[in-house]
mmCIF file of C-alpha atoms in Angstrom:
data_model
loop_
_atom_site.group_PDB
_atom_site.id
_atom_site.type_symbol
_atom_site.label_atom_id
_atom_site.label_comp_id
_atom_site.label_asym_id
_atom_site.label_seq_id
_atom_site.Cartn_x
_atom_site.Cartn_y
_atom_site.Cartn_z
ATOM 1 C CA MET S 1 -12.250 2.340 4.289
ATOM 2 C CA GLY S 2 -13.187 5.335 6.372
ATOM 3 C CA ASN S 3 -16.236 3.645 7.909
ATOM 4 C CA ALA S 4 -16.054 2.105 11.368
ATOM 5 C CA PRO S 5 -15.713 -1.676 11.000
ATOM 6 C CA SER S 6 -18.346 -4.067 12.284
ATOM 7 C CA SER S 7 -17.278 -6.657 14.857
ATOM 8 C CA GLU S 8 -18.980 -9.239 12.618
ATOM 9 C CA ASP S 9 -16.718 -8.481 9.648
ATOM 10 C CA GLU S 10 -14.193 -11.229 8.914
ATOM 11 C CA LEU S 11 -11.689 -8.615 7.784
ATOM 12 C CA LEU S 12 -11.506 -5.269 9.596
ATOM 13 C CA VAL S 13 -10.089 -2.309 7.675
ATOM 14 C CA GLU S 14 -9.124 0.765 9.712
ATOM 15 C CA ARG S 15 -7.173 3.933 8.995
ATOM 16 C CA ASP S 16 -4.693 5.643 11.306
ATOM 17 C CA GLY S 17 -3.496 8.628 9.304
ATOM 18 C CA HIS S 18 -1.472 7.295 6.377
ATOM 19 C CA VAL S 19 -1.421 3.790 7.882
ATOM 20 C CA VAL S 20 -4.104 1.189 7.149
ATOM 21 C CA VAL S 21 -4.560 -1.690 9.591
ATOM 22 C CA LEU S 22 -6.018 -4.944 8.248
ATOM 23 C CA THR S 23 -7.246 -7.298 10.980
ATOM 24 C CA ILE S 24 -8.288 -10.867 10.260
ATOM 25 C CA ASN S 25 -11.317 -11.204 12.510
ATOM 26 C CA ARG S 26 -12.144 -14.883 12.971
ATOM 27 C CA PRO S 27 -10.756 -15.548 16.457
ATOM 28 C CA GLU S 28 -13.278 -18.320 17.093
ATOM 29 C CA ARG S 29 -11.698 -20.175 14.140
ATOM 30 C CA LEU S 30 -8.140 -19.228 15.156
ATOM 31 C CA ASN S 31 -8.261 -16.713 12.304
ATOM 32 C CA ALA S 32 -8.190 -19.410 9.641
ATOM 33 C CA PHE S 33 -8.340 -17.881 6.179
ATOM 34 C CA SER S 34 -11.781 -18.474 4.749
ATOM 35 C CA ARG S 35 -12.481 -18.140 1.047
ATOM 36 C CA SER S 36 -14.295 -14.923 1.930
ATOM 37 C CA VAL S 37 -11.272 -13.409 3.687
ATOM 38 C CA ARG S 38 -8.978 -14.387 0.827
ATOM 39 C CA GLY S 39 -11.389 -12.846 -1.658
ATOM 40 C CA LYS S 40 -11.648 -9.587 0.296
ATOM 41 C CA LEU S 41 -7.869 -9.293 0.561
ATOM 42 C CA THR S 42 -7.493 -9.991 -3.167
ATOM 43 C CA GLU S 43 -9.897 -7.137 -3.949
ATOM 44 C CA LEU S 44 -8.378 -4.809 -1.372
ATOM 45 C CA TRP S 45 -4.695 -4.730 -2.306
ATOM 46 C CA PRO S 46 -5.154 -2.980 -5.681
ATOM 47 C CA GLN S 47 -7.429 -0.451 -3.964
ATOM 48 C CA LEU S 48 -4.827 0.286 -1.304
ATOM 49 C CA ASP S 49 -2.133 0.566 -3.944
ATOM 50 C CA ALA S 50 -4.198 3.091 -5.899
ATOM 51 C CA ASP S 51 -4.916 5.274 -2.841
ATOM 52 C CA PRO S 52 -2.286 8.056 -2.632
ATOM 53 C CA GLU S 53 -3.038 8.571 1.064
ATOM 54 C CA VAL S 54 -1.989 5.023 2.021
ATOM 55 C CA ARG S 55 1.728 4.896 2.814
ATOM 56 C CA ALA S 56 1.935 1.723 4.911
ATOM 57 C CA VAL S 57 -0.232 -1.294 5.723
ATOM 58 C CA VAL S 58 -0.256 -3.353 8.919
ATOM 59 C CA VAL S 59 -1.628 -6.909 8.755
ATOM 60 C CA THR S 60 -2.589 -8.504 12.074
ATOM 61 C CA ALA S 61 -5.361 -10.610 13.607
ATOM 62 C CA ALA S 62 -7.964 -10.449 16.351
ATOM 63 C CA GLY S 63 -7.320 -12.042 19.730
ATOM 64 C CA ASP S 64 -4.044 -13.214 21.212
ATOM 65 C CA ARG S 65 -4.164 -16.964 20.469
ATOM 66 C CA ALA S 66 -3.520 -16.975 16.751
ATOM 67 C CA PHE S 67 -2.472 -14.789 13.869
ATOM 68 C CA SER S 68 -3.778 -17.588 11.674
ATOM 69 C CA SER S 69 -4.057 -21.351 11.891
ATOM 70 C CA GLY S 70 -3.809 -21.445 8.078
ATOM 71 C CA GLY S 71 -6.422 -22.031 5.419
ATOM 72 C CA ASP S 72 -9.895 -23.080 6.522
ATOM 73 C CA VAL S 73 -9.738 -26.863 6.012
ATOM 74 C CA SER S 74 -13.513 -27.054 5.675
ATOM 75 C CA GLU S 75 -13.141 -25.245 2.328
ATOM 76 C CA LEU S 76 -10.353 -27.355 0.801
ATOM 77 C CA ASP S 77 -12.576 -28.781 -1.903
ATOM 78 C CA GLY S 78 -10.589 -28.339 -5.093
ATOM 79 C CA PRO S 79 -7.964 -26.326 -7.011
ATOM 80 C CA GLU S 80 -7.936 -22.535 -6.865
ATOM 81 C CA ASP S 81 -6.271 -19.803 -8.892
ATOM 82 C CA TYR S 82 -2.815 -18.565 -7.908
ATOM 83 C CA PRO S 83 -3.257 -16.544 -4.681
ATOM 84 C CA ARG S 84 -3.334 -12.750 -4.728
ATOM 85 C CA TYR S 85 -4.064 -12.034 -1.083
ATOM 86 C CA THR S 86 -0.700 -10.683 0.075
ATOM 87 C CA ALA S 87 0.909 -7.502 -1.216
ATOM 88 C CA ARG S 88 3.689 -9.407 -2.984
ATOM 89 C CA GLN S 89 1.288 -11.858 -4.606
ATOM 90 C CA ALA S 90 -0.762 -8.897 -5.824
ATOM 91 C CA GLY S 91 2.308 -7.104 -7.211
ATOM 92 C CA VAL S 92 1.842 -4.244 -4.745
ATOM 93 C CA PHE S 93 4.825 -2.418 -3.202
ATOM 94 C CA THR S 94 2.976 -0.449 -0.550
ATOM 95 C CA PRO S 95 5.151 -1.053 2.548
ATOM 96 C CA THR S 96 3.655 -3.890 4.581
ATOM 97 C CA ILE S 97 4.169 -4.822 8.223
ATOM 98 C CA THR S 98 2.957 -8.176 9.526
ATOM 99 C CA ALA S 99 2.282 -8.293 13.274
ATOM 100 C CA VAL S 100 2.017 -11.918 14.413
ATOM 101 C CA ASN S 101 0.046 -12.543 17.594
ATOM 102 C CA GLY S 102 0.129 -16.155 18.808
ATOM 103 C CA MET S 103 0.367 -19.071 16.407
ATOM 104 C CA CYS S 104 1.112 -18.570 12.737
ATOM 105 C CA ALA S 105 0.661 -21.749 10.736
ATOM 106 C CA SER S 106 0.632 -22.879 7.117
ATOM 107 C CA ALA S 107 -1.161 -20.280 4.953
ATOM 108 C CA GLY S 108 -0.536 -17.683 7.662
ATOM 109 C CA LEU S 109 3.144 -17.952 6.736
ATOM 110 C CA HIS S 110 2.383 -16.211 3.423
ATOM 111 C CA PHE S 111 2.183 -12.963 5.373
ATOM 112 C CA VAL S 112 5.539 -13.628 7.007
ATOM 113 C CA ALA S 113 7.288 -14.555 3.761
ATOM 114 C CA ASP S 114 5.814 -11.624 1.824
ATOM 115 C CA ALA S 115 6.005 -8.738 4.332
ATOM 116 C CA ASP S 116 8.619 -6.006 4.357
ATOM 117 C CA ILE S 117 8.753 -6.010 8.170
ATOM 118 C CA VAL S 118 7.622 -8.816 10.489
ATOM 119 C CA ILE S 119 7.250 -8.407 14.238
ATOM 120 C CA CYS S 120 5.629 -10.760 16.709
ATOM 121 C CA SER S 121 4.338 -11.138 20.247
ATOM 122 C CA GLU S 122 6.274 -13.033 22.900
ATOM 123 C CA ASN S 123 3.867 -15.986 22.625
ATOM 124 C CA ALA S 124 4.174 -16.309 18.854
ATOM 125 C CA THR S 125 4.949 -19.676 17.267
ATOM 126 C CA PHE S 126 5.530 -20.512 13.610
ATOM 127 C CA PHE S 127 4.869 -23.905 12.041
ATOM 128 C CA ASP S 128 3.548 -25.617 8.917
ATOM 129 C CA THR S 129 0.889 -28.328 9.147
ATOM 130 C CA HIS S 130 0.332 -28.925 5.424
ATOM 131 C CA VAL S 131 1.789 -32.425 5.251
ATOM 132 C CA HIS S 132 -0.188 -33.578 8.289
ATOM 133 C CA VAL S 133 -3.471 -32.741 6.574
ATOM 134 C CA GLY S 134 -2.387 -34.332 3.316
ATOM 135 C CA GLN S 135 -1.539 -31.112 1.502
ATOM 136 C CA VAL S 136 1.579 -29.977 -0.352
ATOM 137 C CA SER S 137 3.579 -27.210 1.292
ATOM 138 C CA ALA S 138 5.057 -25.114 -1.511
ATOM 139 C CA LEU S 139 4.496 -21.370 -1.757
ATOM 140 C CA GLU S 140 5.083 -20.492 1.894
ATOM 141 C CA PRO S 141 8.397 -22.355 2.315
ATOM 142 C CA ILE S 142 9.671 -21.165 -1.069
ATOM 143 C CA GLY S 143 9.113 -17.591 0.107
ATOM 144 C CA LEU S 144 10.556 -18.257 3.560
ATOM 145 C CA ALA S 145 13.716 -19.751 2.076
ATOM 146 C CA ARG S 146 14.614 -16.201 0.965
ATOM 147 C CA ARG S 147 14.511 -15.066 4.617
ATOM 148 C CA VAL S 148 15.896 -17.854 6.782
ATOM 149 C CA PRO S 149 18.326 -20.772 6.383
ATOM 150 C CA LEU S 150 17.075 -23.453 4.010
ATOM 151 C CA GLY S 151 17.641 -26.153 6.615
ATOM 152 C CA GLU S 152 15.124 -24.545 8.956
ATOM 153 C CA VAL S 153 12.551 -24.303 6.174
ATOM 154 C CA LEU S 154 13.003 -27.928 5.150
ATOM 155 C CA ARG S 155 12.767 -29.047 8.777
ATOM 156 C CA MET S 156 9.532 -27.073 9.182
ATOM 157 C CA VAL S 157 8.064 -28.631 6.039
ATOM 158 C CA ALA S 158 9.082 -32.222 6.718
ATOM 159 C CA LEU S 159 8.234 -32.335 10.430
ATOM 160 C CA GLY S 160 4.960 -30.481 10.003
ATOM 161 C CA LYS S 161 3.025 -29.896 13.196
ATOM 162 C CA ALA S 162 5.807 -31.501 15.268
ATOM 163 C CA TYR S 163 8.248 -28.624 14.712
ATOM 164 C CA ARG S 164 7.546 -25.147 16.034
ATOM 165 C CA ILE S 165 9.689 -22.030 15.991
ATOM 166 C CA ASP S 166 9.058 -19.863 19.041
ATOM 167 C CA ALA S 167 9.447 -16.083 19.173
ATOM 168 C CA ARG S 168 13.007 -16.176 20.497
ATOM 169 C CA ARG S 169 14.162 -18.596 17.808
ATOM 170 C CA ALA S 170 12.284 -16.630 15.130
ATOM 171 C CA LEU S 171 14.246 -13.530 16.123
ATOM 172 C CA GLU S 172 17.534 -15.439 16.037
ATOM 173 C CA LEU S 173 16.772 -16.761 12.560
ATOM 174 C CA GLY S 174 15.653 -13.401 11.183
ATOM 175 C CA LEU S 175 12.137 -14.705 10.601
ATOM 176 C CA VAL S 176 11.007 -11.661 12.602
ATOM 177 C CA SER S 177 12.919 -8.462 13.327
ATOM 178 C CA GLU S 178 11.353 -7.621 16.681
ATOM 179 C CA VAL S 179 9.549 -9.327 19.566
ATOM 180 C CA VAL S 180 7.252 -7.220 21.746
ATOM 181 C CA PRO S 181 4.740 -7.885 24.548
ATOM 182 C CA GLY S 182 1.398 -8.959 23.122
ATOM 183 C CA GLU S 183 -0.449 -5.935 24.465
ATOM 184 C CA LYS S 184 1.996 -3.640 22.642
ATOM 185 C CA LEU S 185 2.049 -5.499 19.321
ATOM 186 C CA ARG S 186 -0.488 -3.502 17.349
ATOM 187 C CA GLU S 187 0.733 -0.219 18.804
ATOM 188 C CA ARG S 188 4.313 -0.970 17.787
ATOM 189 C CA ALA S 189 3.281 -2.110 14.295
ATOM 190 C CA VAL S 190 1.336 1.107 13.714
ATOM 191 C CA GLU S 191 4.260 3.118 15.090
ATOM 192 C CA LEU S 192 6.537 1.502 12.519
ATOM 193 C CA GLY S 193 3.943 2.291 9.863
ATOM 194 C CA HIS S 194 4.012 5.972 10.781
ATOM 195 C CA ILE S 195 7.810 6.024 10.641
ATOM 196 C CA ILE S 196 7.604 4.609 7.115
ATOM 197 C CA ALA S 197 4.901 7.133 6.225
ATOM 198 C CA SER S 198 7.194 10.015 7.206
ATOM 199 C CA ALA S 199 9.578 9.188 4.350
ATOM 200 C CA SER S 200 9.013 9.810 0.654
ATOM 201 C CA PRO S 201 6.251 7.399 -0.430
ATOM 202 C CA ALA S 202 7.705 7.237 -3.921
ATOM 203 C CA ALA S 203 11.236 6.543 -2.695
ATOM 204 C CA VAL S 204 10.080 3.842 -0.273
ATOM 205 C CA ARG S 205 8.021 2.043 -2.917
ATOM 206 C CA ALA S 206 10.775 2.233 -5.518
ATOM 207 C CA SER S 207 13.371 1.010 -3.020
ATOM 208 C CA LEU S 208 11.258 -1.959 -1.951
ATOM 209 C CA ARG S 209 10.493 -2.788 -5.556
ATOM 210 C CA ALA S 210 14.213 -2.772 -6.393
ATOM 211 C CA VAL S 211 14.993 -5.205 -3.569
ATOM 212 C CA TRP S 212 12.074 -7.584 -4.119
ATOM 213 C CA GLU S 213 12.483 -7.717 -7.892
ATOM 214 C CA SER S 214 16.205 -8.435 -7.527
ATOM 215 C CA LEU S 215 15.300 -11.798 -5.987
ATOM 216 C CA ASP S 216 14.122 -13.001 -9.397
ATOM 217 C CA ARG S 217 17.464 -12.086 -11.006
ATOM 218 C CA GLY S 218 21.136 -12.902 -10.785
ATOM 219 C CA LEU S 219 23.338 -10.492 -8.809
ATOM 220 C CA ASP S 220 24.689 -8.523 -11.764
ATOM 221 C CA ASP S 221 21.281 -8.256 -13.439
ATOM 222 C CA GLY S 222 19.662 -7.384 -10.112
ATOM 223 C CA LEU S 223 22.136 -4.559 -9.487
ATOM 224 C CA LYS S 224 21.604 -3.142 -12.978
ATOM 225 C CA HIS S 225 17.836 -3.362 -12.575
ATOM 226 C CA GLY S 226 18.025 -1.607 -9.199
ATOM 227 C CA TYR S 227 20.240 1.085 -10.655
ATOM 228 C CA GLN S 228 17.711 1.740 -13.407
ATOM 229 C CA ILE S 229 14.957 2.176 -10.801
ATOM 230 C CA LEU S 230 17.258 4.572 -8.925
ATOM 231 C CA GLN S 231 17.917 6.583 -12.092
ATOM 232 C CA ASP S 232 14.231 6.693 -13.037
ATOM 233 C CA HIS S 233 13.374 8.126 -9.620
ATOM 234 C CA LEU S 234 15.645 11.116 -10.159
ATOM 235 C CA ASP S 235 12.875 12.674 -12.268
ATOM 236 C CA HIS S 236 10.395 12.406 -9.393
ATOM 237 C CA PRO S 237 9.698 15.640 -7.431
ATOM 238 C CA ASP S 238 10.654 13.971 -4.150
ATOM 239 C CA ALA S 239 14.198 13.420 -5.408
ATOM 240 C CA ALA S 240 14.674 17.202 -5.439
ATOM 241 C CA GLU S 241 12.450 17.984 -2.464
ATOM 242 C CA GLY S 242 14.391 15.783 -0.042
ATOM 243 C CA PRO S 243 17.767 17.508 -0.424
ATOM 244 C CA ALA S 244 16.102 20.956 -0.577
ATOM 245 C CA ALA S 245 14.277 20.346 2.706
ATOM 246 C CA PHE S 246 17.455 19.038 4.330
ATOM 247 C CA MET S 247 19.444 22.121 3.318
ATOM 248 C CA ALA S 248 16.662 24.449 4.471
ATOM 249 C CA LYS S 249 16.317 22.566 7.777
ATOM 250 C CA ARG S 250 12.576 22.068 7.260
ATOM 251 C CA SER S 251 10.214 19.124 6.968
ATOM 252 C CA PRO S 252 9.905 17.869 3.394
ATOM 253 C CA ASN S 253 6.677 18.251 1.467
ATOM 254 C CA TRP S 254 6.468 14.916 -0.269
ATOM 255 C CA SER S 255 4.492 14.464 -3.450
ATOM 256 C CA VAL S 256 0.942 13.372 -2.635
ATOM 257 C CA ARG S 257 1.135 10.725 -5.307
ATOM 258 C CA GLY S 258 3.813 8.173 -4.543
ATOM 259 C CA GLY S 259 5.585 6.395 -7.370
ATOM 260 C CA ARG S 260 4.166 3.096 -8.610
#
C-alpha cells in the first residue's frame, strides 16, 4: 500500500499517516463497481484490518460527477456470493468514513449504509435504480433502514430512479452527517480520519463493534453484550494509559496493536 498508485488502477490505495484512502477510479464509467473493483475491495479489507498502523479508512471516488452509479450492469450475468466489499460486510471494525462526491446510486449505497461516518459534497444525490433495471433492491435499503426513516427507504426503493435525495435532504434525514464543498471533500474526510486516529485504536474498534453488533440484538441483550466488550477492554493497556496520560497532562502512548 506504500507504492504510488497508477492512474490506470481501478482502485487507488494511498496512505496519509494512519489513514488509508481508497478511491474508486472509474470516472469514465461513473465509478460503477466492476467485478474487479469488488474483488480488490474484498481482498483488501482483511489486509487493512490486520495492519496495526491503519487506524481509519476513507472511501471516496475519482471525479466530481459520481461516487458510484452502482454495479456495472454489463457484468450482471448471474448470481454471486454474498458481498464482502465494505468493512461491515467483511466483519471489519476499522473506522470507516465514506465521502460521497456527486451521485451515489444502488450498489454505491452499500458504502453509505455500512460506514461509521458519511459526509458528502454539495452536489451529492442519493437514489436506487435497481427496480428500473429489473433487479431486486435488498441489501442496501435494509442497511439504510437502520439510519433513516423507513418511509424514506421504501420511497427510494419503490420509485427507483424517479426519487432522489439531495445533499440538504440527506443531512436532514441523517443519511450524512456533514455537507462540504466538493473541493474540500477529500480533505475533510482525511481530517476526520486523523481525528479518529488520535484516539485509542483499540477503544475505537471495540466501541464501534459494540454499537454495530447491538443492531442484531434486542435492547437488553445488546446492552449486556456491549457491557461485556467494555469489561473485556479493561485488560487492554490503553485502558490504563488513557487515564495515566490525562493525569500527567501528556499525550497518550497508545498500544501499537489495536484490539480486534
